[in-house]
């Protein structure tokens, strides 16, 4: 039986979305090219701009591919493909999917991120949560952006024009988000379902695998960032985070095939 997550309907839906995005991009490219001629830009300058813009999308594309791979085990390949074709990132997509799945953990059903979804109702609910959540922010921006920017600017910018407080807020927000993932990797427990009156773990909790993957990703990111700073590789900086993610994934695969299962799957907070 064909998986409903990768049915012909889903692929057709993906094709329509991708065609629309490509048509929109082509429309604005043609308009920008015509306007460039009107303001006196040479064809050579515009070709350079198009080329540099195309190259600049390579790094985000790697991060998007990593996000699709991360979500595919739970949602299939098509839905993440559709979502990341339009808007989204790893932090939002994973968080939204996890929040939706947790609402179905009633003690008797399996609805865990990382496990294949077999119930169309759960799949539909997760899709709606991910979609509505991001649409809400897009609707607010045109209406309230100017007011928000003016108020935030008054708070973050001092008389000298520095934006130190704004930088602190951004850094604190990012650290808080990352800390949630780190905490789960270090001390999280596996989700459970109730079978015959007994809690049964579904997936894995914190243990050798999660901590090793975390440490590997951190080391790779820190080393690459240090190299970028030392050798002034500004163009390489967008690739640092995706490379760190893939390094962690690679380490997980390596541990699975090299180490004994008793070591690679060892958890220090097992569900007994």
mmCIF file of C-alpha atoms in Angstrom:
data_model
loop_
_atom_site.group_PDB
_atom_site.id
_atom_site.type_symbol
_atom_site.label_atom_id
_atom_site.label_comp_id
_atom_site.label_asym_id
_atom_site.label_seq_id
_atom_site.Cartn_x
_atom_site.Cartn_y
_atom_site.Cartn_z
ATOM 1 C CA UNK A 1 0.000 0.000 0.000
ATOM 2 C CA UNK A 2 1.315 3.415 -0.975
ATOM 3 C CA UNK A 3 2.233 5.779 1.843
ATOM 4 C CA UNK A 4 -0.335 8.593 1.882
ATOM 5 C CA UNK A 5 2.434 11.083 2.726
ATOM 6 C CA UNK A 6 4.071 10.400 -0.640
ATOM 7 C CA UNK A 7 0.998 9.835 -2.788
ATOM 8 C CA UNK A 8 0.425 11.227 -6.253
ATOM 9 C CA UNK A 9 -1.790 13.943 -4.773
ATOM 10 C CA UNK A 10 1.023 15.136 -2.497
ATOM 11 C CA UNK A 11 3.536 15.185 -5.345
ATOM 12 C CA UNK A 12 1.033 17.067 -7.510
ATOM 13 C CA UNK A 13 0.549 19.607 -4.736
ATOM 14 C CA UNK A 14 4.319 19.988 -4.427
ATOM 15 C CA UNK A 15 4.645 20.494 -8.179
ATOM 16 C CA UNK A 16 2.038 23.279 -8.163
ATOM 17 C CA UNK A 17 3.755 25.091 -5.289
ATOM 18 C CA UNK A 18 7.192 24.817 -6.897
ATOM 19 C CA UNK A 19 5.919 26.011 -10.284
ATOM 20 C CA UNK A 20 4.259 28.999 -8.596
ATOM 21 C CA UNK A 21 7.464 29.903 -6.721
ATOM 22 C CA UNK A 22 9.559 29.595 -9.894
ATOM 23 C CA UNK A 23 7.055 31.678 -11.889
ATOM 24 C CA UNK A 24 7.056 34.354 -9.193
ATOM 25 C CA UNK A 25 10.863 34.437 -9.150
ATOM 26 C CA UNK A 26 11.015 34.691 -12.939
ATOM 27 C CA UNK A 27 8.404 37.473 -12.938
ATOM 28 C CA UNK A 28 10.372 39.644 -10.528
ATOM 29 C CA UNK A 29 13.674 38.834 -12.255
ATOM 30 C CA UNK A 30 12.302 40.098 -15.576
ATOM 31 C CA UNK A 31 10.877 43.233 -13.953
ATOM 32 C CA UNK A 32 14.139 43.921 -12.124
ATOM 33 C CA UNK A 33 16.137 43.447 -15.327
ATOM 34 C CA UNK A 34 13.921 45.898 -17.221
ATOM 35 C CA UNK A 35 14.103 48.444 -14.403
ATOM 36 C CA UNK A 36 17.880 48.045 -14.288
ATOM 37 C CA UNK A 37 18.065 49.054 -17.945
ATOM 38 C CA UNK A 38 15.811 52.033 -17.240
ATOM 39 C CA UNK A 39 18.126 53.364 -14.520
ATOM 40 C CA UNK A 40 21.223 52.888 -16.664
ATOM 41 C CA UNK A 41 22.745 49.646 -15.375
ATOM 42 C CA UNK A 42 24.812 47.699 -17.887
ATOM 43 C CA UNK A 43 24.053 44.106 -18.824
ATOM 44 C CA UNK A 44 27.430 43.089 -17.404
ATOM 45 C CA UNK A 45 26.655 44.604 -13.993
ATOM 46 C CA UNK A 46 23.238 42.961 -13.877
ATOM 47 C CA UNK A 47 24.695 39.567 -14.830
ATOM 48 C CA UNK A 48 27.197 39.893 -11.986
ATOM 49 C CA UNK A 49 24.364 40.713 -9.584
ATOM 50 C CA UNK A 50 22.337 37.699 -10.746
ATOM 51 C CA UNK A 51 25.368 35.403 -10.487
ATOM 52 C CA UNK A 52 26.319 36.588 -6.995
ATOM 53 C CA UNK A 53 22.697 36.245 -5.850
ATOM 54 C CA UNK A 54 22.531 32.700 -7.202
ATOM 55 C CA UNK A 55 25.770 31.767 -5.429
ATOM 56 C CA UNK A 56 24.500 33.336 -2.205
ATOM 57 C CA UNK A 57 21.542 30.915 -2.182
ATOM 58 C CA UNK A 58 23.803 27.851 -2.013
ATOM 59 C CA UNK A 59 24.373 28.084 1.758
ATOM 60 C CA UNK A 60 20.662 28.480 2.638
ATOM 61 C CA UNK A 61 19.890 25.618 0.252
ATOM 62 C CA UNK A 62 22.175 23.311 2.246
ATOM 63 C CA UNK A 63 20.414 24.263 5.478
ATOM 64 C CA UNK A 64 17.038 23.707 3.798
ATOM 65 C CA UNK A 65 18.138 20.280 2.557
ATOM 66 C CA UNK A 66 19.242 19.359 6.084
ATOM 67 C CA UNK A 67 15.826 20.433 7.401
ATOM 68 C CA UNK A 68 14.010 18.314 4.800
ATOM 69 C CA UNK A 69 16.116 15.294 5.782
ATOM 70 C CA UNK A 70 15.384 15.907 9.481
ATOM 71 C CA UNK A 71 11.618 16.122 8.935
ATOM 72 C CA UNK A 72 11.373 13.328 6.357
ATOM 73 C CA UNK A 73 11.512 10.492 8.900
ATOM 74 C CA UNK A 74 8.290 11.761 10.470
ATOM 75 C CA UNK A 75 6.422 13.661 7.752
ATOM 76 C CA UNK A 76 7.720 12.037 4.587
ATOM 77 C CA UNK A 77 9.718 13.851 1.941
ATOM 78 C CA UNK A 78 6.929 15.781 0.203
ATOM 79 C CA UNK A 79 5.458 17.986 2.953
ATOM 80 C CA UNK A 80 8.852 19.291 4.162
ATOM 81 C CA UNK A 81 9.767 19.827 0.506
ATOM 82 C CA UNK A 82 6.629 21.930 -0.009
ATOM 83 C CA UNK A 83 7.102 23.924 3.182
ATOM 84 C CA UNK A 84 10.781 24.692 2.701
ATOM 85 C CA UNK A 85 10.151 25.680 -0.922
ATOM 86 C CA UNK A 86 8.153 28.648 0.359
ATOM 87 C CA UNK A 87 9.145 29.607 3.903
ATOM 88 C CA UNK A 88 10.496 28.013 7.055
ATOM 89 C CA UNK A 89 13.652 26.928 8.849
ATOM 90 C CA UNK A 90 14.856 24.059 10.993
ATOM 91 C CA UNK A 91 14.106 25.657 14.366
ATOM 92 C CA UNK A 92 10.521 26.605 13.510
ATOM 93 C CA UNK A 93 9.544 23.506 11.550
ATOM 94 C CA UNK A 94 10.839 21.033 14.140
ATOM 95 C CA UNK A 95 9.387 22.986 17.075
ATOM 96 C CA UNK A 96 5.965 23.299 15.426
ATOM 97 C CA UNK A 97 5.894 19.622 14.452
ATOM 98 C CA UNK A 98 6.906 18.529 17.956
ATOM 99 C CA UNK A 99 4.267 20.740 19.581
ATOM 100 C CA UNK A 100 1.545 19.326 17.334
ATOM 101 C CA UNK A 101 2.637 15.733 17.888
ATOM 102 C CA UNK A 102 2.778 16.134 21.670
ATOM 103 C CA UNK A 103 -0.912 17.046 21.696
ATOM 104 C CA UNK A 104 -1.668 13.522 20.426
ATOM 105 C CA UNK A 105 0.341 11.727 23.113
ATOM 106 C CA UNK A 106 -2.674 10.577 25.090
ATOM 107 C CA UNK A 107 -0.877 7.567 26.513
ATOM 108 C CA UNK A 108 -2.209 5.148 23.920
ATOM 109 C CA UNK A 109 -1.131 6.475 20.512
ATOM 110 C CA UNK A 110 2.297 6.864 18.963
ATOM 111 C CA UNK A 111 2.814 10.477 17.945
ATOM 112 C CA UNK A 112 6.505 11.175 18.398
ATOM 113 C CA UNK A 113 8.851 13.310 16.341
ATOM 114 C CA UNK A 114 11.300 11.015 14.588
ATOM 115 C CA UNK A 115 8.747 8.196 14.235
ATOM 116 C CA UNK A 116 6.866 7.653 10.987
ATOM 117 C CA UNK A 117 3.305 9.024 11.107
ATOM 118 C CA UNK A 118 0.777 6.457 9.906
ATOM 119 C CA UNK A 119 -2.441 8.233 10.937
ATOM 120 C CA UNK A 120 -3.708 10.705 8.281
ATOM 121 C CA UNK A 121 -5.507 12.744 10.961
ATOM 122 C CA UNK A 122 -2.290 13.318 12.904
ATOM 123 C CA UNK A 123 -0.450 14.152 9.681
ATOM 124 C CA UNK A 124 -3.139 16.680 8.710
ATOM 125 C CA UNK A 125 -3.083 18.267 12.174
ATOM 126 C CA UNK A 126 0.709 18.642 12.113
ATOM 127 C CA UNK A 127 0.528 20.167 8.628
ATOM 128 C CA UNK A 128 -2.061 22.721 9.736
ATOM 129 C CA UNK A 129 -0.120 23.687 12.871
ATOM 130 C CA UNK A 130 3.086 24.226 10.890
ATOM 131 C CA UNK A 131 1.269 26.225 8.215
ATOM 132 C CA UNK A 132 -0.967 28.420 10.375
ATOM 133 C CA UNK A 133 1.861 29.193 12.783
ATOM 134 C CA UNK A 134 4.061 30.703 10.104
ATOM 135 C CA UNK A 135 1.185 32.415 8.255
ATOM 136 C CA UNK A 136 0.250 34.333 11.405
ATOM 137 C CA UNK A 137 3.642 36.024 11.538
ATOM 138 C CA UNK A 138 3.506 36.876 7.830
ATOM 139 C CA UNK A 139 0.121 38.556 8.306
ATOM 140 C CA UNK A 140 1.342 40.627 11.247
ATOM 141 C CA UNK A 141 4.433 42.008 9.504
ATOM 142 C CA UNK A 142 2.682 44.271 6.931
ATOM 143 C CA UNK A 143 0.325 45.638 9.588
ATOM 144 C CA UNK A 144 2.563 46.200 12.603
ATOM 145 C CA UNK A 145 6.150 46.189 11.283
ATOM 146 C CA UNK A 146 6.649 49.973 11.248
ATOM 147 C CA UNK A 147 5.291 50.424 14.766
ATOM 148 C CA UNK A 148 7.339 47.517 16.086
ATOM 149 C CA UNK A 149 10.523 48.783 14.451
ATOM 150 C CA UNK A 150 10.072 52.303 15.803
ATOM 151 C CA UNK A 151 9.419 51.094 19.360
ATOM 152 C CA UNK A 152 12.244 48.568 19.298
ATOM 153 C CA UNK A 153 14.562 51.199 17.845
ATOM 154 C CA UNK A 154 13.792 53.570 20.707
ATOM 155 C CA UNK A 155 14.704 50.876 23.233
ATOM 156 C CA UNK A 156 17.749 49.347 21.571
ATOM 157 C CA UNK A 157 19.476 52.386 20.057
ATOM 158 C CA UNK A 158 21.195 54.817 22.363
ATOM 159 C CA UNK A 159 22.254 58.357 21.599
ATOM 160 C CA UNK A 160 25.574 57.233 20.105
ATOM 161 C CA UNK A 161 23.805 55.033 17.582
ATOM 162 C CA UNK A 162 25.038 51.749 19.060
ATOM 163 C CA UNK A 163 22.704 48.789 19.164
ATOM 164 C CA UNK A 164 24.281 46.866 22.034
ATOM 165 C CA UNK A 165 21.010 46.195 23.844
ATOM 166 C CA UNK A 166 19.416 44.891 20.662
ATOM 167 C CA UNK A 167 22.391 42.592 20.103
ATOM 168 C CA UNK A 168 22.048 41.311 23.665
ATOM 169 C CA UNK A 169 18.338 40.570 23.171
ATOM 170 C CA UNK A 170 18.996 38.717 19.903
ATOM 171 C CA UNK A 171 21.842 36.717 21.424
ATOM 172 C CA UNK A 172 19.802 35.859 24.538
ATOM 173 C CA UNK A 173 16.862 34.679 22.414
ATOM 174 C CA UNK A 174 19.090 32.471 20.279
ATOM 175 C CA UNK A 175 20.898 31.052 23.332
ATOM 176 C CA UNK A 176 17.563 30.260 24.993
ATOM 177 C CA UNK A 177 16.347 28.418 21.901
ATOM 178 C CA UNK A 178 19.549 26.416 21.544
ATOM 179 C CA UNK A 179 19.602 25.658 25.285
ATOM 180 C CA UNK A 180 16.246 23.897 24.978
ATOM 181 C CA UNK A 181 17.675 21.524 22.355
ATOM 182 C CA UNK A 182 20.900 21.034 24.343
ATOM 183 C CA UNK A 183 18.972 20.277 27.540
ATOM 184 C CA UNK A 184 16.942 17.618 25.753
ATOM 185 C CA UNK A 185 20.109 16.052 24.316
ATOM 186 C CA UNK A 186 21.786 15.925 27.737
ATOM 187 C CA UNK A 187 18.932 15.060 30.100
ATOM 188 C CA UNK A 188 15.816 14.364 28.024
ATOM 189 C CA UNK A 189 13.806 11.176 28.367
ATOM 190 C CA UNK A 190 12.296 9.161 25.546
ATOM 191 C CA UNK A 191 8.599 9.770 24.804
ATOM 192 C CA UNK A 192 6.379 6.941 26.005
ATOM 193 C CA UNK A 193 3.085 5.245 25.244
ATOM 194 C CA UNK A 194 1.044 3.031 27.554
ATOM 195 C CA UNK A 195 0.745 -0.616 26.570
ATOM 196 C CA UNK A 196 -0.985 -3.115 28.862
ATOM 197 C CA UNK A 197 -0.734 -0.687 31.747
ATOM 198 C CA UNK A 198 3.020 -0.219 31.302
ATOM 199 C CA UNK A 199 4.925 2.743 29.882
ATOM 200 C CA UNK A 200 6.876 1.793 26.768
ATOM 201 C CA UNK A 201 9.549 4.141 25.349
ATOM 202 C CA UNK A 202 9.181 5.271 21.748
ATOM 203 C CA UNK A 203 12.375 6.619 20.261
ATOM 204 C CA UNK A 204 15.472 7.468 22.283
ATOM 205 C CA UNK A 205 16.203 9.722 25.216
ATOM 206 C CA UNK A 206 19.439 11.389 26.287
ATOM 207 C CA UNK A 207 22.442 9.101 26.212
ATOM 208 C CA UNK A 208 25.701 8.308 24.492
ATOM 209 C CA UNK A 209 24.286 8.906 21.011
ATOM 210 C CA UNK A 210 22.654 12.295 21.677
ATOM 211 C CA UNK A 211 25.593 13.734 23.635
ATOM 212 C CA UNK A 212 28.195 12.519 21.122
ATOM 213 C CA UNK A 213 26.223 14.043 18.250
ATOM 214 C CA UNK A 214 25.865 17.295 20.213
ATOM 215 C CA UNK A 215 29.591 17.479 21.034
ATOM 216 C CA UNK A 216 30.556 16.667 17.437
ATOM 217 C CA UNK A 217 28.339 19.421 16.026
ATOM 218 C CA UNK A 218 29.579 21.971 18.576
ATOM 219 C CA UNK A 219 33.254 21.194 17.901
ATOM 220 C CA UNK A 220 32.803 21.423 14.131
ATOM 221 C CA UNK A 221 30.910 24.730 14.364
ATOM 222 C CA UNK A 222 33.389 26.300 16.822
ATOM 223 C CA UNK A 223 36.413 25.249 14.745
ATOM 224 C CA UNK A 224 34.897 26.483 11.477
ATOM 225 C CA UNK A 225 33.846 29.794 13.023
ATOM 226 C CA UNK A 226 37.367 30.285 14.391
ATOM 227 C CA UNK A 227 38.831 29.582 10.948
ATOM 228 C CA UNK A 228 36.392 32.000 9.312
ATOM 229 C CA UNK A 229 37.361 34.708 11.788
ATOM 230 C CA UNK A 230 41.113 34.088 11.517
ATOM 231 C CA UNK A 231 41.306 33.874 7.733
ATOM 232 C CA UNK A 232 38.406 36.294 7.062
ATOM 233 C CA UNK A 233 36.273 33.746 5.214
ATOM 234 C CA UNK A 234 33.099 35.842 5.303
ATOM 235 C CA UNK A 235 31.562 34.007 2.355
ATOM 236 C CA UNK A 236 32.048 30.660 4.105
ATOM 237 C CA UNK A 237 30.234 31.666 7.321
ATOM 238 C CA UNK A 238 26.697 30.747 6.100
ATOM 239 C CA UNK A 239 27.915 27.170 5.545
ATOM 240 C CA UNK A 240 29.120 26.682 9.137
ATOM 241 C CA UNK A 241 25.800 25.727 10.753
ATOM 242 C CA UNK A 242 24.680 23.309 7.995
ATOM 243 C CA UNK A 243 28.101 21.614 8.018
ATOM 244 C CA UNK A 244 27.846 21.217 11.793
ATOM 245 C CA UNK A 245 24.418 19.605 11.389
ATOM 246 C CA UNK A 246 25.655 17.165 8.754
ATOM 247 C CA UNK A 247 28.702 16.352 10.895
ATOM 248 C CA UNK A 248 26.384 15.412 13.761
ATOM 249 C CA UNK A 249 24.249 13.255 11.464
ATOM 250 C CA UNK A 250 27.366 11.557 10.119
ATOM 251 C CA UNK A 251 28.591 10.813 13.634
ATOM 252 C CA UNK A 252 25.222 9.250 14.521
ATOM 253 C CA UNK A 253 25.416 6.948 11.483
ATOM 254 C CA UNK A 254 29.041 6.067 12.269
ATOM 255 C CA UNK A 255 28.223 5.198 15.892
ATOM 256 C CA UNK A 256 25.270 3.066 14.808
ATOM 257 C CA UNK A 257 27.392 0.892 12.524
ATOM 258 C CA UNK A 258 30.709 0.867 14.432
ATOM 259 C CA UNK A 259 29.823 0.651 18.121
ATOM 260 C CA UNK A 260 27.939 -2.191 19.814
ATOM 261 C CA UNK A 261 24.246 -1.456 20.258
ATOM 262 C CA UNK A 262 24.643 -1.641 24.037
ATOM 263 C CA UNK A 263 26.946 1.397 23.878
ATOM 264 C CA UNK A 264 25.495 3.489 21.038
ATOM 265 C CA UNK A 265 21.937 3.229 22.384
ATOM 266 C CA UNK A 266 22.838 3.536 26.071
ATOM 267 C CA UNK A 267 20.620 6.045 27.925
ATOM 268 C CA UNK A 268 21.187 7.369 31.453
ATOM 269 C CA UNK A 269 17.523 8.136 32.033
ATOM 270 C CA UNK A 270 15.855 5.019 30.604
ATOM 271 C CA UNK A 271 12.147 4.347 30.929
ATOM 272 C CA UNK A 272 11.919 1.206 33.046
#
